[in-house]
Each structure stands twice: as structure tokens, then as C-alpha cells.
CSV table of C-alpha atoms and ligand atoms in Angstrom, one decimal:
chain,number,residue,atom,x,y,z
A,28,MET,CA,115.5,121.3,117.7
A,29,PRO,CA,114.8,118.2,120.2
A,30,ALA,CA,113.8,114.9,117.7
A,31,VAL,CA,110.4,113.3,118.1
A,32,THR,CA,108.7,110.0,118.6
A,33,ALA,CA,105.9,109.2,117.9
A,34,ILE,CA,104.1,105.5,117.0
A,35,ALA,CA,101.0,103.6,116.8
A,36,PRO,CA,99.8,100.5,116.5
A,37,GLY,CA,98.8,96.8,114.8
A,38,LYS,CA,95.6,96.5,114.2
A,39,ILE,CA,93.4,93.3,114.7
A,40,ILE,CA,89.8,93.2,112.7
A,41,LEU,CA,87.4,91.2,115.1
A,42,PHE,CA,84.0,91.6,113.4
A,43,GLY,CA,83.1,92.5,109.4
A,44,GLU,CA,86.1,92.5,107.2
A,45,HIS,CA,85.2,92.6,103.6
A,46,ALA,CA,81.8,93.4,104.4
A,47,VAL,CA,82.5,96.7,105.4
A,48,VAL,CA,83.9,97.9,102.2
A,49,TYR,CA,80.4,97.4,101.5
A,50,GLY,CA,79.0,100.2,103.7
A,51,ARG,CA,78.3,97.1,106.6
A,52,PRO,CA,79.5,98.2,110.4
A,53,ALA,CA,82.8,95.9,111.4
A,54,ILE,CA,84.6,96.2,114.9
A,55,ALA,CA,88.8,96.2,114.8
A,56,VAL,CA,90.8,96.9,117.8
A,57,PRO,CA,93.8,98.2,118.5
A,58,VAL,CA,97.6,95.2,118.9
A,59,SER,CA,99.7,97.3,121.5
A,60,ASP,CA,101.8,94.7,121.4
A,61,VAL,CA,103.6,95.4,117.6
A,62,ARG,CA,103.8,98.7,116.8
A,63,ALA,CA,105.2,101.3,114.7
A,64,ARG,CA,107.5,104.2,115.5
A,65,ALA,CA,109.2,107.4,113.4
A,66,VAL,CA,111.7,109.3,115.1
A,67,VAL,CA,112.6,113.0,113.6
A,68,SER,CA,115.3,114.2,114.5
A,69,ALA,CA,117.6,117.5,113.1
A,70,ASP,CA,119.9,116.9,110.8
A,71,PRO,CA,122.7,119.3,111.0
A,72,ARG,CA,124.4,118.9,108.1
A,73,GLY,CA,121.4,118.5,105.8
A,74,ALA,CA,120.7,121.3,103.6
A,75,PRO,CA,117.5,123.4,104.7
A,76,GLY,CA,114.9,121.4,102.8
A,77,GLN,CA,115.9,118.1,102.5
A,78,ILE,CA,114.1,115.3,104.2
A,79,ARG,CA,116.3,112.0,104.8
A,80,ILE,CA,113.6,108.8,104.5
A,81,GLN,CA,115.2,105.7,106.4
A,82,ALA,CA,113.3,102.8,106.4
A,83,PRO,CA,115.5,100.2,107.1
A,84,ASP,CA,112.9,97.3,107.4
A,85,ILE,CA,112.4,97.7,103.7
A,86,GLN,CA,116.0,98.1,103.2
A,87,LEU,CA,115.0,102.2,102.3
A,88,GLU,CA,117.1,105.1,102.5
A,89,ALA,CA,116.6,108.7,100.0
A,90,PHE,CA,116.1,111.7,100.6
A,91,LEU,CA,112.4,112.8,99.9
A,92,ALA,CA,112.4,114.9,96.9
A,93,ASP,CA,113.7,111.4,94.8
A,94,LEU,CA,111.2,109.9,96.0
A,95,PRO,CA,108.3,109.1,93.5
A,96,CYS,CA,104.9,110.8,94.4
A,97,ASP,CA,102.4,107.6,95.0
A,98,HIS,CA,105.1,106.1,97.2
A,99,PRO,CA,103.2,105.8,100.5
A,100,LEU,CA,106.6,107.9,102.6
A,101,ALA,CA,106.7,110.2,99.8
A,102,LYS,CA,102.7,110.8,100.5
A,103,ALA,CA,101.8,111.3,104.1
A,104,SER,CA,105.5,113.3,104.2
A,105,MET,CA,104.0,115.5,101.4
A,106,ALA,CA,100.9,115.4,103.2
A,107,VAL,CA,102.3,116.4,106.2
A,108,LEU,CA,104.1,119.3,104.9
A,109,GLU,CA,101.0,120.8,102.9
A,110,ALA,CA,98.2,120.4,106.0
A,111,SER,CA,101.4,122.2,108.5
A,112,GLY,CA,101.9,124.8,106.0
A,113,VAL,CA,105.8,124.3,106.1
A,114,SER,CA,107.3,124.7,102.5
A,115,ARG,CA,110.8,124.2,103.2
A,116,PRO,CA,110.7,122.2,106.4
A,117,PRO,CA,114.2,122.2,108.7
A,118,ALA,CA,116.8,119.4,107.4
A,119,CYS,CA,115.7,115.8,109.7
A,120,THR,CA,115.6,112.7,109.0
A,121,LEU,CA,113.0,110.4,109.4
A,122,ARG,CA,113.4,106.9,110.3
A,123,ILE,CA,110.7,104.7,110.6
A,124,THR,CA,110.5,101.0,112.0
A,125,SER,CA,107.7,98.4,112.7
A,126,THR,CA,107.6,95.2,114.6
A,127,ILE,CA,103.7,94.7,112.5
A,128,PRO,CA,104.5,91.8,110.3
A,129,LEU,CA,103.9,93.3,106.7
A,130,ALA,CA,101.2,92.2,104.7
A,131,ALA,CA,99.6,90.5,107.6
A,132,GLY,CA,96.6,91.9,108.3
A,133,MET,CA,97.5,93.7,110.7
A,134,GLY,CA,96.9,96.8,109.5
A,135,SER,CA,100.9,97.4,109.1
A,136,GLY,CA,100.7,100.0,106.6
A,137,ALA,CA,98.3,102.2,108.5
A,138,ALA,CA,100.7,102.6,112.1
A,139,VAL,CA,103.9,103.2,109.3
A,140,THR,CA,101.6,106.1,108.1
A,141,VAL,CA,100.2,107.1,111.0
A,142,ALA,CA,103.4,107.7,112.9
A,143,LEU,CA,104.8,109.0,110.2
A,144,ILE,CA,102.1,111.7,110.6
A,145,ARG,CA,102.5,112.3,114.5
A,146,GLY,CA,106.2,112.3,114.2
A,147,LEU,CA,106.6,114.5,111.0
A,148,SER,CA,103.9,117.2,112.2
A,149,ALA,CA,104.8,117.9,115.9
A,150,PHE,CA,109.2,118.0,114.8
A,151,LEU,CA,107.0,121.0,111.9
A,152,GLY,CA,105.3,122.5,115.3
A,153,HIS,CA,102.3,121.9,113.8
A,154,ARG,CA,100.4,118.7,116.4
A,155,LEU,CA,97.6,117.8,113.9
A,156,PRO,CA,94.7,116.3,115.5
A,157,ASP,CA,93.5,112.9,115.7
A,158,GLU,CA,90.6,114.1,112.6
A,159,GLN,CA,93.3,115.0,110.2
A,160,VAL,CA,95.5,112.2,111.3
A,161,SER,CA,92.7,109.9,110.3
A,162,ALA,CA,92.3,111.8,107.3
A,163,LEU,CA,95.4,111.7,105.8
A,164,ALA,CA,96.5,108.4,106.7
A,165,PHE,CA,93.3,107.1,104.6
A,166,GLU,CA,94.5,109.2,101.2
A,167,VAL,CA,97.3,107.1,101.9
A,168,GLU,CA,95.8,104.0,102.6
A,169,LYS,CA,94.1,104.2,99.2
A,170,LEU,CA,98.1,103.2,97.6
A,171,HIS,CA,98.0,100.3,100.2
A,172,HIS,CA,94.5,99.0,99.6
A,173,GLY,CA,92.7,100.8,95.9
A,174,THR,CA,89.2,101.0,97.5
A,175,PRO,CA,89.7,100.9,101.4
A,176,SER,CA,87.4,101.1,103.8
A,177,GLY,CA,88.6,103.6,106.5
A,178,ILE,CA,88.8,101.3,109.6
A,179,ASP,CA,92.4,100.5,110.0
A,180,ASN,CA,93.4,104.1,109.8
A,181,THR,CA,90.2,104.7,112.1
A,182,VAL,CA,91.4,102.2,114.2
A,183,ILE,CA,95.0,102.7,114.9
A,184,THR,CA,94.9,107.2,114.3
A,185,TYR,CA,92.5,106.5,117.8
A,186,ALA,CA,94.1,103.3,119.7
A,187,ARG,CA,90.9,102.5,120.3
A,188,PRO,CA,88.1,99.0,120.0
A,189,VAL,CA,86.5,100.9,116.9
A,190,TYR,CA,83.0,100.3,115.7
A,191,PHE,CA,83.2,102.0,112.0
A,192,GLN,CA,80.5,101.6,109.4
A,193,ARG,CA,81.2,103.8,105.7
A,194,ARG,CA,78.8,106.1,105.0
A,195,SER,CA,78.6,108.7,101.5
A,196,SER,CA,80.8,111.5,101.8
A,197,SER,CA,78.0,114.0,102.8
A,198,GLU,CA,77.3,111.8,105.6
A,199,GLY,CA,80.6,110.4,107.2
A,200,ASN,CA,82.0,107.7,108.5
A,201,LEU,CA,80.2,106.4,111.4
A,202,ILE,CA,83.0,105.4,113.7
A,203,GLU,CA,82.7,104.4,117.5
A,204,THR,CA,84.5,103.9,120.4
A,205,PHE,CA,83.2,101.8,123.3
A,206,GLN,CA,84.6,100.8,125.8
A,207,VAL,CA,85.2,96.9,126.9
A,208,PRO,CA,84.2,95.8,130.8
A,209,VAL,CA,85.4,92.4,130.7
A,210,PRO,CA,88.2,91.9,129.0
A,211,PHE,CA,89.1,89.1,126.9
A,212,SER,CA,92.2,87.5,125.0
A,213,ILE,CA,92.9,87.2,120.9
A,214,LEU,CA,95.6,84.8,119.5
A,215,ILE,CA,96.7,86.0,116.1
A,216,GLY,CA,98.1,83.3,114.2
A,217,ASP,CA,99.8,84.2,110.9
A,218,THR,CA,100.2,82.0,108.3
A,219,GLY,CA,103.1,83.6,107.6
A,220,ILE,CA,101.6,83.6,103.8
A,221,SER,CA,102.1,87.2,102.6
A,222,SER,CA,98.3,88.4,101.2
A,223,PRO,CA,98.0,92.1,99.3
A,224,THR,CA,95.0,93.2,100.7
A,225,SER,CA,94.3,95.2,97.6
A,226,ILE,CA,93.9,91.8,95.4
A,227,ALA,CA,91.5,90.2,97.4
A,228,VAL,CA,89.4,93.0,97.7
A,229,GLY,CA,89.8,94.0,94.1
A,230,ASP,CA,88.7,90.1,94.0
A,231,VAL,CA,85.6,90.4,96.3
A,232,ARG,CA,84.6,93.5,94.2
A,233,LYS,CA,84.5,91.4,90.8
A,234,ALA,CA,82.7,88.6,92.9
A,235,TRP,CA,80.4,91.0,94.1
A,236,GLN,CA,79.6,92.9,90.1
A,237,ALA,CA,79.1,89.2,88.7
A,238,GLU,CA,76.6,88.0,91.8
A,239,THR,CA,75.5,91.5,93.1
A,240,GLU,CA,71.7,89.8,95.7
A,241,ARG,CA,74.0,86.8,96.7
A,242,TYR,CA,76.9,88.6,97.6
A,243,ASP,CA,74.5,92.1,99.4
A,244,ARG,CA,73.0,88.3,101.1
A,245,LEU,CA,76.0,88.2,102.3
A,246,PHE,CA,77.4,91.3,103.3
A,247,ASP,CA,74.1,91.6,105.4
A,248,GLN,CA,74.6,88.9,107.8
A,249,VAL,CA,78.4,90.1,108.4
A,250,GLY,CA,77.2,93.4,109.3
A,251,GLU,CA,74.3,91.3,111.9
A,252,ILE,CA,77.5,90.0,113.3
A,253,ALA,CA,79.2,92.7,113.6
A,254,GLN,CA,76.3,94.6,115.5
A,255,ALA,CA,76.1,91.2,117.5
A,256,ALA,CA,79.5,91.2,118.7
A,257,ARG,CA,79.3,94.8,120.1
A,258,GLN,CA,76.2,94.5,122.1
A,259,ALA,CA,78.4,91.0,123.0
A,260,ILE,CA,81.1,93.1,124.1
A,261,GLU,CA,79.3,96.0,125.7
A,262,GLY,CA,77.6,94.1,127.5
A,263,GLY,CA,80.9,92.1,129.4
A,264,GLU,CA,79.6,88.9,127.2
A,265,PRO,CA,82.9,88.4,125.7
A,266,ALA,CA,82.3,84.1,125.2
A,267,SER,CA,79.6,84.8,123.1
A,268,LEU,CA,82.3,86.2,120.5
A,269,GLY,CA,83.2,82.6,119.9
A,270,PRO,CA,80.1,81.2,117.8
A,271,LEU,CA,79.9,85.2,115.9
A,272,MET,CA,83.4,84.2,115.0
A,273,ASP,CA,82.6,81.0,113.8
A,274,GLN,CA,79.9,82.4,112.2
A,275,ASN,CA,81.7,85.1,110.7
A,276,HIS,CA,84.6,82.8,109.1
A,277,ALA,CA,82.3,80.5,107.3
A,278,LEU,CA,80.5,83.4,105.9
A,279,LEU,CA,84.4,84.5,104.9
A,280,GLN,CA,84.7,81.7,103.2
A,281,GLU,CA,81.6,81.9,100.8
A,282,ILE,CA,82.7,85.0,100.2
A,283,GLY,CA,85.9,83.4,99.2
A,284,VAL,CA,89.0,84.8,101.1
A,285,SER,CA,89.7,82.2,103.4
A,286,SER,CA,92.4,79.6,101.8
A,287,PRO,CA,93.5,76.2,103.3
A,288,GLU,CA,96.5,77.4,105.4
A,289,LEU,CA,93.7,79.5,106.8
A,290,ASP,CA,90.8,76.9,107.5
A,291,ARG,CA,93.4,75.0,109.0
A,292,LEU,CA,94.6,77.2,111.5
A,293,VAL,CA,90.8,78.2,112.6
A,294,THR,CA,90.0,74.3,112.7
A,295,ALA,CA,93.2,74.1,115.0
A,296,ALA,CA,92.2,76.2,117.6
A,297,ARG,CA,89.4,75.6,117.5
A,298,GLU,CA,90.2,71.6,117.9
A,299,SER,CA,92.1,72.8,121.0
A,300,GLY,CA,89.8,74.8,123.0
A,301,ALA,CA,89.2,78.1,121.6
A,302,LEU,CA,86.1,79.4,122.2
A,303,GLY,CA,85.8,80.2,118.5
A,304,ALA,CA,88.1,81.6,115.3
A,305,LYS,CA,87.7,83.2,112.2
A,306,LEU,CA,90.7,84.5,109.7
A,307,SER,CA,91.6,88.2,110.4
A,308,GLY,CA,91.5,91.1,107.5
A,309,GLY,CA,92.0,91.1,103.9
A,310,GLY,CA,92.2,87.6,104.2
A,311,ARG,CA,93.8,84.4,101.8
A,312,GLY,CA,96.9,84.3,103.9
A,313,GLY,CA,97.6,86.8,106.4
A,314,ASN,CA,95.6,86.2,110.0
A,315,MET,CA,93.6,84.1,111.5
A,316,ILE,CA,92.0,85.3,115.5
A,317,ALA,CA,90.9,82.6,117.7
A,318,LEU,CA,89.2,83.9,121.3
A,319,VAL,CA,90.7,81.7,124.5
A,320,SER,CA,90.2,81.6,127.9
A,321,GLU,CA,93.6,81.4,130.7
A,322,GLY,CA,93.1,77.6,130.4
A,323,THR,CA,93.3,77.5,127.0
A,324,ALA,CA,95.4,80.0,124.9
A,325,ASN,CA,98.4,78.1,126.0
A,326,GLU,CA,97.0,74.9,124.1
A,327,VAL,CA,96.2,76.9,121.2
A,328,ALA,CA,99.7,78.6,120.8
A,329,GLN,CA,101.0,75.9,120.8
A,330,SER,CA,98.6,73.8,118.1
A,331,LEU,CA,98.2,76.9,115.8
A,332,GLY,CA,102.2,76.1,115.6
A,333,GLU,CA,102.2,72.7,115.3
A,334,ASN,CA,99.6,73.5,111.9
A,335,GLY,CA,101.6,75.8,110.3
A,336,ALA,CA,101.4,79.5,112.1
A,337,ARG,CA,104.8,81.8,111.6
A,338,ARG,CA,103.9,83.4,114.8
A,339,VAL,CA,101.5,83.6,117.2
A,340,ILE,CA,101.2,87.0,119.2
A,341,VAL,CA,98.5,87.2,122.1
A,342,THR,CA,97.1,90.1,122.7
A,343,ARG,CA,94.1,91.3,125.4
A,344,VAL,CA,91.3,93.2,124.2
A,345,GLY,CA,90.3,96.2,126.8
A,346,LYS,CA,93.4,95.9,129.0
A,347,VAL,CA,94.2,98.9,130.8
A,348,GLY,CA,97.5,101.4,129.6
B,5,PMV,O1,94.1,93.1,105.4
B,5,PMV,P1,93.9,94.1,106.8
B,5,PMV,O2,93.6,94.4,108.0
B,5,PMV,O3,94.4,95.7,105.8
B,5,PMV,O4,92.0,94.1,106.6
B,5,PMV,C1,91.6,94.7,105.7
B,5,PMV,C2,90.2,94.6,105.7
B,5,PMV,C3,88.9,95.1,104.0
B,5,PMV,O5,87.4,94.9,105.2
B,5,PMV,C4,88.8,93.7,103.6
B,5,PMV,C5,89.6,96.6,103.5
B,5,PMV,C6,89.2,97.6,104.0
B,5,PMV,O6,89.2,98.8,103.7
B,5,PMV,O7,88.4,97.3,105.1
């Protein structure tokens, strides 16, 4: 049985984080400059049915049967076996690695899950359609996030820019992939502060429960920005995303998910020539993003480094291939 390799990109949310949990639209794009990889190979010395899982990035080496059921890697593997109708897989080793920063708003958890689901299902000879891959990954996301919107598993599974709106289970989520006729560059600045999304999402829920009307208004404004941003991207006017990013960041500050470190990087980006900047993802730490032109990218990247960014990634949205 030949070894199978599957990869999945990272992602960033361009507009709409947090409000998306409450049914407002959001835009996310894949970041193929970082990725998760799953390699599944037959283990000739293993006992039938035995899956060995290796995840060196988190110092994990264990048999699937020995992992707790609520471990994300175990849950994803079990979901694939069930979906494939395989109860006794051929003995194999499942090796997971990733270059996506952890707990930084780049979808590392979802990317690892999607790569694992694709790799293991292909190894078993039951390639799953994208819709099912995304649905299984969503179930695993619940372990990471508590109440995920579904945007991470969606953008990472389809690996295309996505306009996403969470809707009731009877309606189904709105998932629209869309074209980027004029590509643009985004710098991703990592505060280096690990910030679990579930905590920020939980805090926003408490705040929303305490002040529902105020938070609903903030979420509405975020949703309008996401709609306007999609029009700007599809209309080939990416430069007008800059002011929209600035407005979205101000709303995220009001929602209560920014931090002094994120604000410092956002200000540094704007002052060094970015067209706009905002935090991206769960907030409190993790990443911020800045819209840059070719002429300003280097200067903004340098300024982010001088103002505390541990790592700066440049990604091109809408590039071919
Ligand atoms: O921190 P990330 O990139 O995993 O993104 C979280 C985005 C939220 O809107 C805050 C939560 C969600 O499930 O959509």
C-alpha cells in the first residue's frame, strides 16, 4: 500500500471574526505559505487495526487506541474510520507536522484536522468529498473552540477565499467561494502571545449575554464591513479594504478582543505605510494583518518586527496556483 500525503493551508480571517459566531458574514482566505501535512504509511510490523499517530510538533507518539476519545487527533481519526466504514484498518503510521503557528488565529487546529482526514481517508481508499471533510473537521473544531462558527474548517477545506455566514441547521451555512480579480498583499504579524480562541469566544459570549443590544449592534456593523469588503475585492478595488480594516479593528476593540500588543502592531503598520490593519482571528494575542502595497511591504514588515512581532509572514491573496 503506497504512502499517502495530504496537505492543508493555514488561513486568516480578513473581516468579521467574532461577529461570525452570531450569524454575521465574514471573509477568510487560505494562506498557503504555511501548511499542515499528514503522511500515512503502511506499518508492516504493526498489528492489523493498529494506527500509530506521530505528531512531533507537540511531542506526541501514541497508538490511536490509547488516546482519549476527545483528543482532536483521535476524534478526527475515528471520524474517518466511521465515515469510511472501516472498523479494522491496515496497520499504519499517521505522521502529522505543521508550519502553522499554534493558537495564533491561523487555523492550525483545523488545518491539521483537514490534512489528517484527507490523508487517512485516501489511504483507506475512501476519498471523502470536500463537503464531508469540512463537516467532519467542524465536529473536531468543537473540541478546540467550544462554539465554532465553521469558517476555519470551510476556508481550509476549500482552500479558496470564502464568504461565510453561519445559519440555522435547517437552512445550512452560506458558503460562497469568490474570485479575486486584482491580487493584493497582506502581512501577518504574530504577537507571539498564544491565545486560545475558546477563551476569547467565551468572554465575548458572556459580554453579549450581559449587553445583548449593544453587542448585536457592534456585530451588525462588522457584518456590513464584511459585505462591503467582498464588493471591493470582487470589484477589483483591494486598496479600499484598508479603511475597512481600520473600522473593523475599532469594532473589535469595542467588542473587547484586542490587546495592547495587537494595538501596538496595528498602529505601527499604519504609521509605516500600510493601507489599513486589524487583528485577525480570536484576538487577545495571536496575529494581526496589514494591507500593504509592493512599495511599502518591506518597511511595514520591518516596523512590525521593531514593535514586537515575533514573526511576519507575507501572503498574496488571489495569486494563481
Ligand atoms: O482564532 P481563529 O483564527 O481560530 O479564529 C476564530 C474566529 C472566531 O470568529 C473568533 C471564532 C469562530 O469560530 O469563528
